[in-house]
Coordinates of C-alpha atoms in Angstrom, one line a residue:
M169 CA -94.6 110.6 -26.7
T170 CA -97.4 113.0 -25.7
K171 CA -98.7 115.5 -28.5
K172 CA -96.8 117.9 -27.6
N173 CA -93.4 116.0 -27.6
E174 CA -94.1 115.5 -31.5
K175 CA -91.8 117.2 -33.1
I176 CA -91.4 117.5 -37.3
W177 CA -88.7 119.3 -38.6
T178 CA -89.1 123.8 -38.3
G179 CA -85.0 124.5 -39.5
N180 CA -83.7 123.2 -35.7
V181 CA -81.6 120.3 -36.4
R182 CA -81.6 119.2 -32.1
D183 CA -84.9 118.9 -32.5
A184 CA -85.2 116.8 -35.3
A185 CA -83.0 114.5 -34.0
L186 CA -84.6 114.2 -30.6
T187 CA -87.3 113.0 -31.9
I188 CA -85.7 110.7 -34.6
L189 CA -83.9 109.0 -31.2
M190 CA -87.4 108.9 -29.3
A191 CA -88.5 106.7 -31.9
V192 CA -85.8 104.8 -32.3
E193 CA -86.8 104.5 -28.4
K194 CA -89.8 103.5 -28.4
Q195 CA -90.7 102.6 -31.0
Q196 CA -87.6 100.1 -32.2
A197 CA -87.6 101.6 -35.3
Y198 CA -84.5 102.0 -37.7
S199 CA -82.6 105.4 -36.6
N200 CA -81.3 105.1 -40.8
L201 CA -84.7 104.5 -42.3
L202 CA -86.7 107.9 -40.2
L203 CA -82.9 109.7 -41.1
H204 CA -84.2 109.2 -44.3
Q205 CA -87.8 110.1 -43.8
T206 CA -86.6 113.4 -42.5
I207 CA -84.0 114.7 -45.1
E208 CA -86.6 113.8 -48.4
K209 CA -89.8 114.8 -46.4
Y210 CA -88.5 118.0 -45.4
T211 CA -85.6 118.9 -48.5
I212 CA -82.8 119.5 -45.8
D213 CA -80.3 121.6 -46.9
A214 CA -76.1 120.0 -47.4
K215 CA -75.3 121.3 -43.9
D216 CA -78.0 120.9 -42.1
R217 CA -78.0 116.4 -43.2
A218 CA -74.5 116.3 -42.1
L219 CA -75.2 118.0 -38.6
L220 CA -78.7 115.8 -38.5
T221 CA -76.4 112.2 -39.7
E222 CA -73.8 113.1 -37.3
L223 CA -75.8 114.2 -33.9
T224 CA -78.7 111.0 -34.0
Y225 CA -75.8 108.1 -35.2
G226 CA -73.2 109.6 -32.4
T227 CA -76.0 109.9 -30.0
L228 CA -77.3 106.6 -31.0
Q229 CA -73.7 104.9 -31.5
Y230 CA -72.6 106.4 -28.3
K231 CA -75.3 105.9 -25.9
M232 CA -74.0 103.2 -23.0
T233 CA -70.7 105.8 -22.9
L234 CA -72.9 109.1 -22.0
D235 CA -74.9 107.4 -19.4
Y236 CA -72.0 105.8 -17.5
Y237 CA -71.0 109.9 -18.1
L238 CA -74.6 111.4 -17.2
Q239 CA -75.5 109.1 -14.5
P240 CA -73.6 110.7 -11.0
F241 CA -75.2 114.0 -12.5
I242 CA -78.9 112.9 -12.5
K243 CA -80.5 112.9 -9.3
G244 CA -84.4 110.9 -9.6
K245 CA -86.9 110.2 -12.5
L246 CA -86.3 111.8 -15.5
D247 CA -88.6 111.4 -18.2
D248 CA -87.1 109.0 -21.4
W249 CA -86.9 112.5 -23.9
V250 CA -85.0 114.2 -21.0
K251 CA -82.5 111.8 -20.8
Q252 CA -82.2 111.3 -24.5
L253 CA -82.2 115.2 -25.3
L254 CA -79.7 115.1 -22.7
R255 CA -77.1 112.8 -24.1
L256 CA -77.9 114.6 -27.5
S257 CA -76.3 117.5 -25.2
L258 CA -73.6 115.9 -23.4
Y259 CA -72.2 114.3 -26.8
Q260 CA -71.9 117.4 -28.4
I261 CA -70.6 118.6 -24.9
H262 CA -67.9 116.4 -25.3
Y263 CA -67.3 115.0 -28.9
L264 CA -68.2 117.6 -30.9
S265 CA -65.5 120.4 -31.0
R266 CA -66.8 123.2 -33.4
I267 CA -69.3 123.1 -31.5
P268 CA -69.7 125.7 -28.7
D269 CA -70.3 124.6 -25.0
H270 CA -72.7 127.3 -24.4
A271 CA -74.6 126.6 -28.0
A272 CA -75.0 123.1 -26.7
V273 CA -77.0 123.9 -23.2
N274 CA -79.0 126.7 -25.0
E275 CA -80.8 125.5 -27.0
A276 CA -80.9 121.7 -24.9
V277 CA -82.3 124.8 -22.4
E278 CA -85.0 126.1 -24.4
I279 CA -85.3 122.7 -26.3
A280 CA -86.7 121.9 -22.3
K281 CA -88.6 124.8 -22.3
R282 CA -90.6 124.1 -26.0
R283 CA -90.9 119.9 -25.4
G284 CA -91.6 120.5 -21.4
H285 CA -91.8 123.3 -18.2
K286 CA -89.2 126.0 -17.2
G287 CA -88.6 122.8 -14.2
I288 CA -87.8 120.6 -17.1
A289 CA -85.6 123.4 -18.1
S290 CA -84.2 124.1 -15.3
A291 CA -82.7 120.9 -14.7
V292 CA -81.6 120.5 -17.9
N293 CA -79.8 123.7 -17.5
G294 CA -78.0 122.8 -14.0
I295 CA -77.0 118.9 -15.3
L296 CA -75.3 120.0 -18.2
R297 CA -73.6 123.1 -16.2
S298 CA -72.8 120.7 -13.9
I299 CA -71.0 118.8 -16.6
L300 CA -69.1 122.0 -17.8
R301 CA -67.5 122.9 -14.0
E302 CA -66.6 118.5 -13.3
G303 CA -65.9 117.4 -16.9
V304 CA -67.2 113.3 -16.9
R305 CA -65.2 110.1 -15.1
S306 CA -62.9 108.3 -16.6
T307 CA -63.8 104.8 -17.7
E308 CA -60.5 103.6 -16.4
D309 CA -62.3 104.2 -12.8
I310 CA -64.0 100.2 -14.5
K311 CA -61.8 97.6 -12.9
D312 CA -63.1 94.5 -15.6
R313 CA -61.8 94.9 -18.9
E314 CA -65.0 93.5 -20.2
E315 CA -67.2 96.6 -18.8
R316 CA -65.0 98.9 -20.0
L317 CA -64.4 98.4 -22.8
S318 CA -68.3 97.7 -23.3
I319 CA -69.0 101.0 -22.4
E320 CA -66.0 102.7 -23.4
T321 CA -67.4 101.8 -27.0
S322 CA -71.4 101.3 -26.4
H323 CA -71.3 97.8 -27.3
P324 CA -73.9 95.9 -24.9
L325 CA -71.5 93.2 -22.1
W326 CA -72.6 90.4 -23.7
M327 CA -72.0 91.0 -27.3
V328 CA -68.4 92.1 -26.0
K329 CA -67.7 88.8 -24.1
R330 CA -69.3 86.6 -27.3
F331 CA -66.6 88.3 -29.5
I332 CA -63.8 87.7 -26.8
S333 CA -64.7 84.6 -26.8
Q334 CA -64.4 84.3 -30.1
Y335 CA -61.4 86.4 -31.8
G336 CA -60.3 87.6 -29.1
F337 CA -59.6 90.8 -26.7
E338 CA -56.8 92.8 -29.8
T339 CA -59.6 92.4 -32.4
T340 CA -62.7 92.6 -30.9
E341 CA -61.8 96.9 -29.4
K342 CA -60.2 96.9 -32.3
M343 CA -64.1 96.1 -34.4
L344 CA -65.6 97.6 -31.4
K345 CA -64.3 101.2 -32.1
E346 CA -64.4 100.7 -35.6
N347 CA -68.2 99.9 -35.6
N348 CA -68.0 104.4 -34.4
E349 CA -66.7 105.8 -36.3
P350 CA -68.2 107.4 -39.4
P351 CA -68.9 105.7 -41.7
V352 CA -67.8 106.0 -45.9
T353 CA -70.1 106.2 -48.7
T354 CA -68.7 103.4 -51.6
L355 CA -70.5 103.6 -54.5
R356 CA -70.1 100.7 -56.7
V357 CA -69.6 101.3 -61.1
N358 CA -71.7 99.3 -63.4
L359 CA -69.7 98.6 -66.1
F360 CA -71.5 97.4 -68.4
K361 CA -71.8 101.0 -69.0
R362 CA -69.1 102.9 -68.2
T363 CA -65.8 103.2 -67.3
V364 CA -64.2 103.3 -63.3
D365 CA -62.1 106.5 -65.0
Q366 CA -65.3 107.9 -66.9
V367 CA -67.3 107.7 -63.3
I368 CA -64.3 109.8 -62.0
H369 CA -64.4 112.1 -64.1
Q370 CA -68.5 113.1 -65.0
M371 CA -68.6 113.7 -60.9
T372 CA -65.5 115.0 -60.6
Q373 CA -67.0 117.6 -63.3
E374 CA -69.9 117.9 -61.3
G375 CA -67.8 119.0 -58.3
H376 CA -67.9 115.8 -56.9
V377 CA -64.3 114.3 -54.4
V378 CA -63.8 111.3 -55.4
A379 CA -61.3 107.7 -54.7
K380 CA -60.4 104.8 -56.6
S381 CA -60.7 101.1 -54.2
E382 CA -57.7 99.0 -54.1
I383 CA -59.8 95.8 -53.2
I384 CA -62.9 96.2 -55.6
P385 CA -62.1 97.7 -59.5
E386 CA -65.0 98.7 -59.4
C387 CA -66.0 100.5 -56.4
I388 CA -65.0 103.5 -55.5
Y389 CA -65.7 106.4 -52.1
L390 CA -67.7 109.4 -52.1
I391 CA -65.9 111.6 -50.6
N392 CA -69.0 114.6 -50.1
G393 CA -72.0 115.1 -51.7
Q394 CA -75.0 112.2 -51.7
A395 CA -75.0 109.8 -54.0
A396 CA -78.0 109.3 -55.6
R397 CA -78.5 113.2 -55.9
T398 CA -75.2 112.7 -58.5
T399 CA -75.9 112.8 -62.1
A400 CA -73.9 108.8 -62.4
Y401 CA -76.3 107.1 -60.0
R402 CA -79.6 108.8 -61.6
E403 CA -78.4 107.4 -65.1
G404 CA -77.1 103.9 -63.8
F405 CA -73.2 104.2 -64.2
V406 CA -72.7 103.6 -60.3
T407 CA -75.1 102.0 -57.9
I408 CA -74.8 102.7 -53.6
Q409 CA -73.6 99.5 -51.9
D410 CA -71.3 99.0 -49.0
E411 CA -67.5 97.2 -50.5
S412 CA -67.2 94.3 -48.2
S413 CA -70.6 93.3 -50.0
M414 CA -69.3 93.5 -54.4
I415 CA -67.2 90.4 -52.7
P416 CA -69.2 87.7 -53.4
A417 CA -70.5 88.6 -56.9
Y418 CA -66.9 88.0 -57.8
V419 CA -66.4 84.7 -55.2
L420 CA -69.7 82.8 -57.3
Q421 CA -67.1 83.4 -60.9
P422 CA -70.9 84.0 -62.9
E423 CA -70.6 83.6 -66.7
P424 CA -72.3 85.3 -70.1
G425 CA -75.5 81.9 -70.4
M426 CA -75.0 80.9 -67.2
T427 CA -78.7 79.9 -65.2
V428 CA -78.4 82.2 -61.3
L429 CA -79.9 81.9 -58.6
D430 CA -80.0 84.7 -56.0
M431 CA -81.6 83.5 -52.9
C432 CA -82.4 85.7 -50.6
S433 CA -81.8 89.3 -54.0
A434 CA -83.1 92.5 -51.9
P435 CA -82.8 95.0 -52.5
G436 CA -80.6 94.0 -55.3
G437 CA -77.3 95.1 -54.9
K438 CA -75.9 91.8 -55.1
T439 CA -78.4 90.6 -58.0
T440 CA -77.4 93.7 -60.6
H441 CA -73.2 93.1 -59.6
I442 CA -73.5 89.9 -60.8
A443 CA -76.0 91.2 -63.7
E444 CA -73.7 92.9 -64.5
K445 CA -71.0 90.5 -64.7
M446 CA -73.3 88.0 -66.5
K447 CA -73.9 91.2 -69.6
N448 CA -77.5 90.5 -69.8
T449 CA -77.6 87.7 -71.1
G450 CA -78.2 84.4 -70.0
K451 CA -81.1 83.3 -66.8
L452 CA -80.8 85.7 -63.5
V453 CA -83.7 85.1 -61.1
A454 CA -84.1 87.5 -57.7
M455 CA -85.7 85.6 -55.0
D456 CA -87.2 87.0 -52.0
I457 CA -90.1 86.4 -49.4
H458 CA -90.9 90.0 -49.9
Q459 CA -93.0 91.7 -52.3
H460 CA -92.1 94.9 -51.2
K461 CA -87.8 94.2 -51.5
L462 CA -88.3 93.2 -54.1
K463 CA -89.9 96.2 -56.0
L464 CA -86.9 97.8 -54.8
V465 CA -84.7 95.5 -56.7
K466 CA -87.0 95.6 -59.8
E467 CA -86.3 99.1 -59.6
N468 CA -81.9 98.8 -58.8
A469 CA -82.2 96.5 -62.4
E470 CA -83.9 98.9 -64.2
R471 CA -82.3 102.0 -63.3
L472 CA -79.0 99.7 -64.3
G473 CA -80.1 98.7 -67.6
F474 CA -80.5 95.3 -66.6
S475 CA -84.1 93.2 -68.4
F476 CA -83.0 90.0 -68.3
I477 CA -83.4 89.2 -64.2
E478 CA -86.6 87.1 -63.1
T479 CA -88.0 88.2 -60.3
V480 CA -89.9 85.8 -57.7
E481 CA -91.3 86.2 -55.2
M482 CA -90.8 83.1 -52.5
D483 CA -89.3 81.7 -49.2
G484 CA -86.3 81.0 -50.6
R485 CA -86.6 78.3 -48.1
K486 CA -89.3 76.1 -50.3
A487 CA -87.4 76.8 -53.8
S488 CA -87.2 73.9 -54.5
E489 CA -91.2 73.6 -55.0
N490 CA -91.1 76.3 -57.8
F491 CA -87.2 75.1 -59.3
A492 CA -86.3 71.9 -61.1
E493 CA -83.3 70.1 -59.0
Q494 CA -79.3 70.6 -60.9
S495 CA -81.1 73.3 -62.3
F496 CA -78.7 76.2 -61.5
D497 CA -74.6 76.6 -61.9
R498 CA -74.4 79.5 -59.8
I499 CA -76.7 79.8 -56.4
L500 CA -75.6 83.1 -54.1
V501 CA -76.6 82.1 -50.2
D502 CA -76.8 85.7 -48.7
A503 CA -79.4 84.4 -45.7
P504 CA -81.1 86.8 -42.9
C505 CA -78.3 86.7 -40.2
S506 CA -77.4 89.3 -37.4
G507 CA -76.5 92.4 -39.1
L508 CA -74.2 92.2 -36.4
G509 CA -71.4 93.5 -39.1
V510 CA -74.0 97.1 -40.0
M511 CA -73.5 98.0 -36.0
K512 CA -71.2 101.2 -37.8
R513 CA -74.3 102.2 -40.3
K514 CA -76.7 100.8 -37.5
P515 CA -75.6 101.4 -34.5
D516 CA -79.6 100.7 -33.3
I517 CA -79.1 96.3 -33.7
K518 CA -76.5 96.9 -30.8
Y519 CA -79.3 97.6 -28.3
T520 CA -82.2 95.9 -30.4
K521 CA -80.3 92.2 -30.2
Q522 CA -80.3 89.4 -27.8
E523 CA -78.2 86.7 -27.2
K524 CA -81.0 84.6 -27.4
D525 CA -81.6 85.2 -31.1
F526 CA -79.1 83.4 -32.5
A527 CA -81.0 80.2 -31.3
S528 CA -83.6 80.9 -34.0
L529 CA -81.4 82.0 -37.2
K530 CA -79.3 78.9 -37.2
P531 CA -82.0 76.5 -38.8
I532 CA -82.9 79.5 -41.2
Q533 CA -79.6 79.4 -42.0
M534 CA -79.5 76.2 -42.7
N535 CA -82.6 75.6 -44.2
L536 CA -81.6 77.6 -47.1
L537 CA -78.6 76.2 -47.2
E538 CA -80.8 73.0 -47.8
E539 CA -82.6 74.0 -50.4
A540 CA -79.7 75.3 -52.7
Y541 CA -77.5 72.5 -52.3
K542 CA -81.0 70.2 -54.5
L543 CA -81.3 73.0 -56.9
L544 CA -77.7 73.2 -57.7
K545 CA -76.1 71.3 -60.6
P546 CA -73.1 69.0 -60.1
D547 CA -69.1 70.9 -60.8
G548 CA -71.8 74.2 -60.3
L549 CA -70.8 77.4 -57.5
M550 CA -72.6 78.0 -54.2
V551 CA -72.0 81.5 -52.6
Y552 CA -73.5 81.8 -48.3
S553 CA -72.8 85.1 -47.5
T554 CA -73.5 87.1 -44.4
C555 CA -73.2 90.7 -43.3
T556 CA -72.8 90.2 -39.6
V557 CA -69.1 89.6 -37.8
D558 CA -70.1 86.1 -35.6
L559 CA -68.5 82.9 -35.5
E560 CA -71.4 80.7 -34.6
E561 CA -73.4 82.4 -38.1
N562 CA -70.7 81.9 -40.1
E563 CA -68.2 79.4 -39.3
G564 CA -70.4 77.7 -37.8
T565 CA -73.3 77.4 -40.0
T566 CA -70.5 76.3 -43.1
Q567 CA -69.6 73.1 -40.7
L568 CA -73.3 72.4 -39.9
F569 CA -73.7 71.8 -43.8
L570 CA -70.3 70.9 -45.1
D571 CA -70.7 67.4 -42.8
A572 CA -74.3 67.0 -43.7
H573 CA -72.7 67.1 -47.5
P574 CA -69.5 65.3 -48.0
D575 CA -70.1 66.3 -52.2
M576 CA -69.7 70.0 -51.1
K577 CA -65.8 71.3 -51.1
L578 CA -65.1 74.5 -49.8
Q579 CA -62.8 76.6 -52.8
H580 CA -60.5 79.1 -52.8
F581 CA -61.5 82.2 -54.5
P582 CA -60.8 83.4 -57.3
D583 CA -57.7 85.9 -57.8
V584 CA -58.9 88.5 -58.2
I585 CA -59.7 90.2 -55.2
K586 CA -55.9 91.6 -54.6
R587 CA -54.9 93.0 -50.7
I588 CA -58.2 90.5 -49.1
K589 CA -57.1 86.9 -50.3
N590 CA -54.7 86.5 -48.1
Q591 CA -56.8 86.3 -45.4
E592 CA -59.4 83.8 -47.2
K593 CA -59.7 81.0 -44.7
E594 CA -60.2 77.3 -47.2
G595 CA -62.2 79.0 -49.1
T596 CA -64.0 81.2 -46.3
L597 CA -62.9 84.2 -45.6
Q598 CA -63.8 87.3 -42.6
I599 CA -64.6 90.6 -43.5
F600 CA -63.7 92.4 -40.3
P601 CA -65.6 96.3 -39.8
Q602 CA -61.7 97.6 -39.4
D603 CA -60.1 95.5 -42.6
L604 CA -61.5 98.1 -45.6
R605 CA -63.4 100.2 -42.5
S606 CA -67.0 99.3 -44.1
D607 CA -69.2 96.7 -43.1
G608 CA -68.2 93.2 -41.5
F609 CA -69.2 90.3 -43.5
Y610 CA -68.5 86.7 -44.2
V611 CA -68.1 84.5 -47.9
A612 CA -68.2 81.0 -48.4
L613 CA -67.8 79.5 -51.4
F614 CA -68.1 75.7 -51.9
Q615 CA -68.5 73.3 -55.2
K616 CA -70.2 70.7 -55.4
Q617 CA -68.8 67.6 -56.6
K618 CA -70.3 65.0 -59.2

């Protein structure tokens, strides 16, 4: 990226979106972090913030589809930033009915002039106006249904085939389409400080539209506004957490006075949920390999009012070097994984993950479970969870662990999470994005036999 092409926020939403898209493509940067940094650094107002988020995520989510539509209209080689500009513009034309076509084209031409020269601006104008005249080609032209699903939902073909082999075509199709839907902001009410009704009343008084979840009792949906700017968030009455990731604390069944380990704790959503259920009494160890991530755990705990959480900077695969064997009543192993359940919130994962990555994840997951096994007391409960929907990482790892430890048995979940309880399969639960309109998530509950 040349210096001429590096832009900062100047009030132009499309220019800012283009800058973020270029950084994601060239530097493998995370779109969600770049968006947050851009919004915070330049104090972008709510209207522009919403459009910036929609343009960035939408263009990323449909990148392969947009390239399929653009391909017949592009003759010759284009610079990468020009391709990104065309994707961004076509996304507005094809997917956003409220933005007039001529406005999207005119903005693209002006950006091309500023970042390039008249020749590039003319090419951009010609391509986009040709699309407006002729329309985009149909995906029905793609005869192979797996390849067509790949292009229509903009997921790599290897991923589509992998999911179809694991879950069938219908479930895969629903999941991939849901991945391209905008995520709902979910908050977990901190019952240690306030009731759900108290928080809903306070937020409604402040002009926010909120709704109760029918699944998790302390989960609420924020329909408008930015969660981190609410009084309830600042006062520690709520924390931002995806609904599906609230399930592990319920399944783990921690109680006040217990000794509990969260082996991969950052950024602390599940840790503080466990702390809430322990009522700030007992011993709760939050472990993580990264010091800067443990700082987030501490900040979350302090904001929510939990004083008994002990943070330990350590690789969970060496946990038994620091703690005595059979010393924990409960252990949560929220293991590193491919993250294929969170593509709705992090669409760039679709294009950065490779099928070869799975081979390196399995040993990490197994080593963490082995260490947790050593530290768990007889009769103790252990939860293995991931934010992926990959069968090999989830049921595959669970079965490998059970085969290695006959004294570890899967246990049925407590009957608290009503609507999804029937999806539990002998002590394991696979949540797909379409199930709760949330992240894909997996939970398994083990008990160590005496």
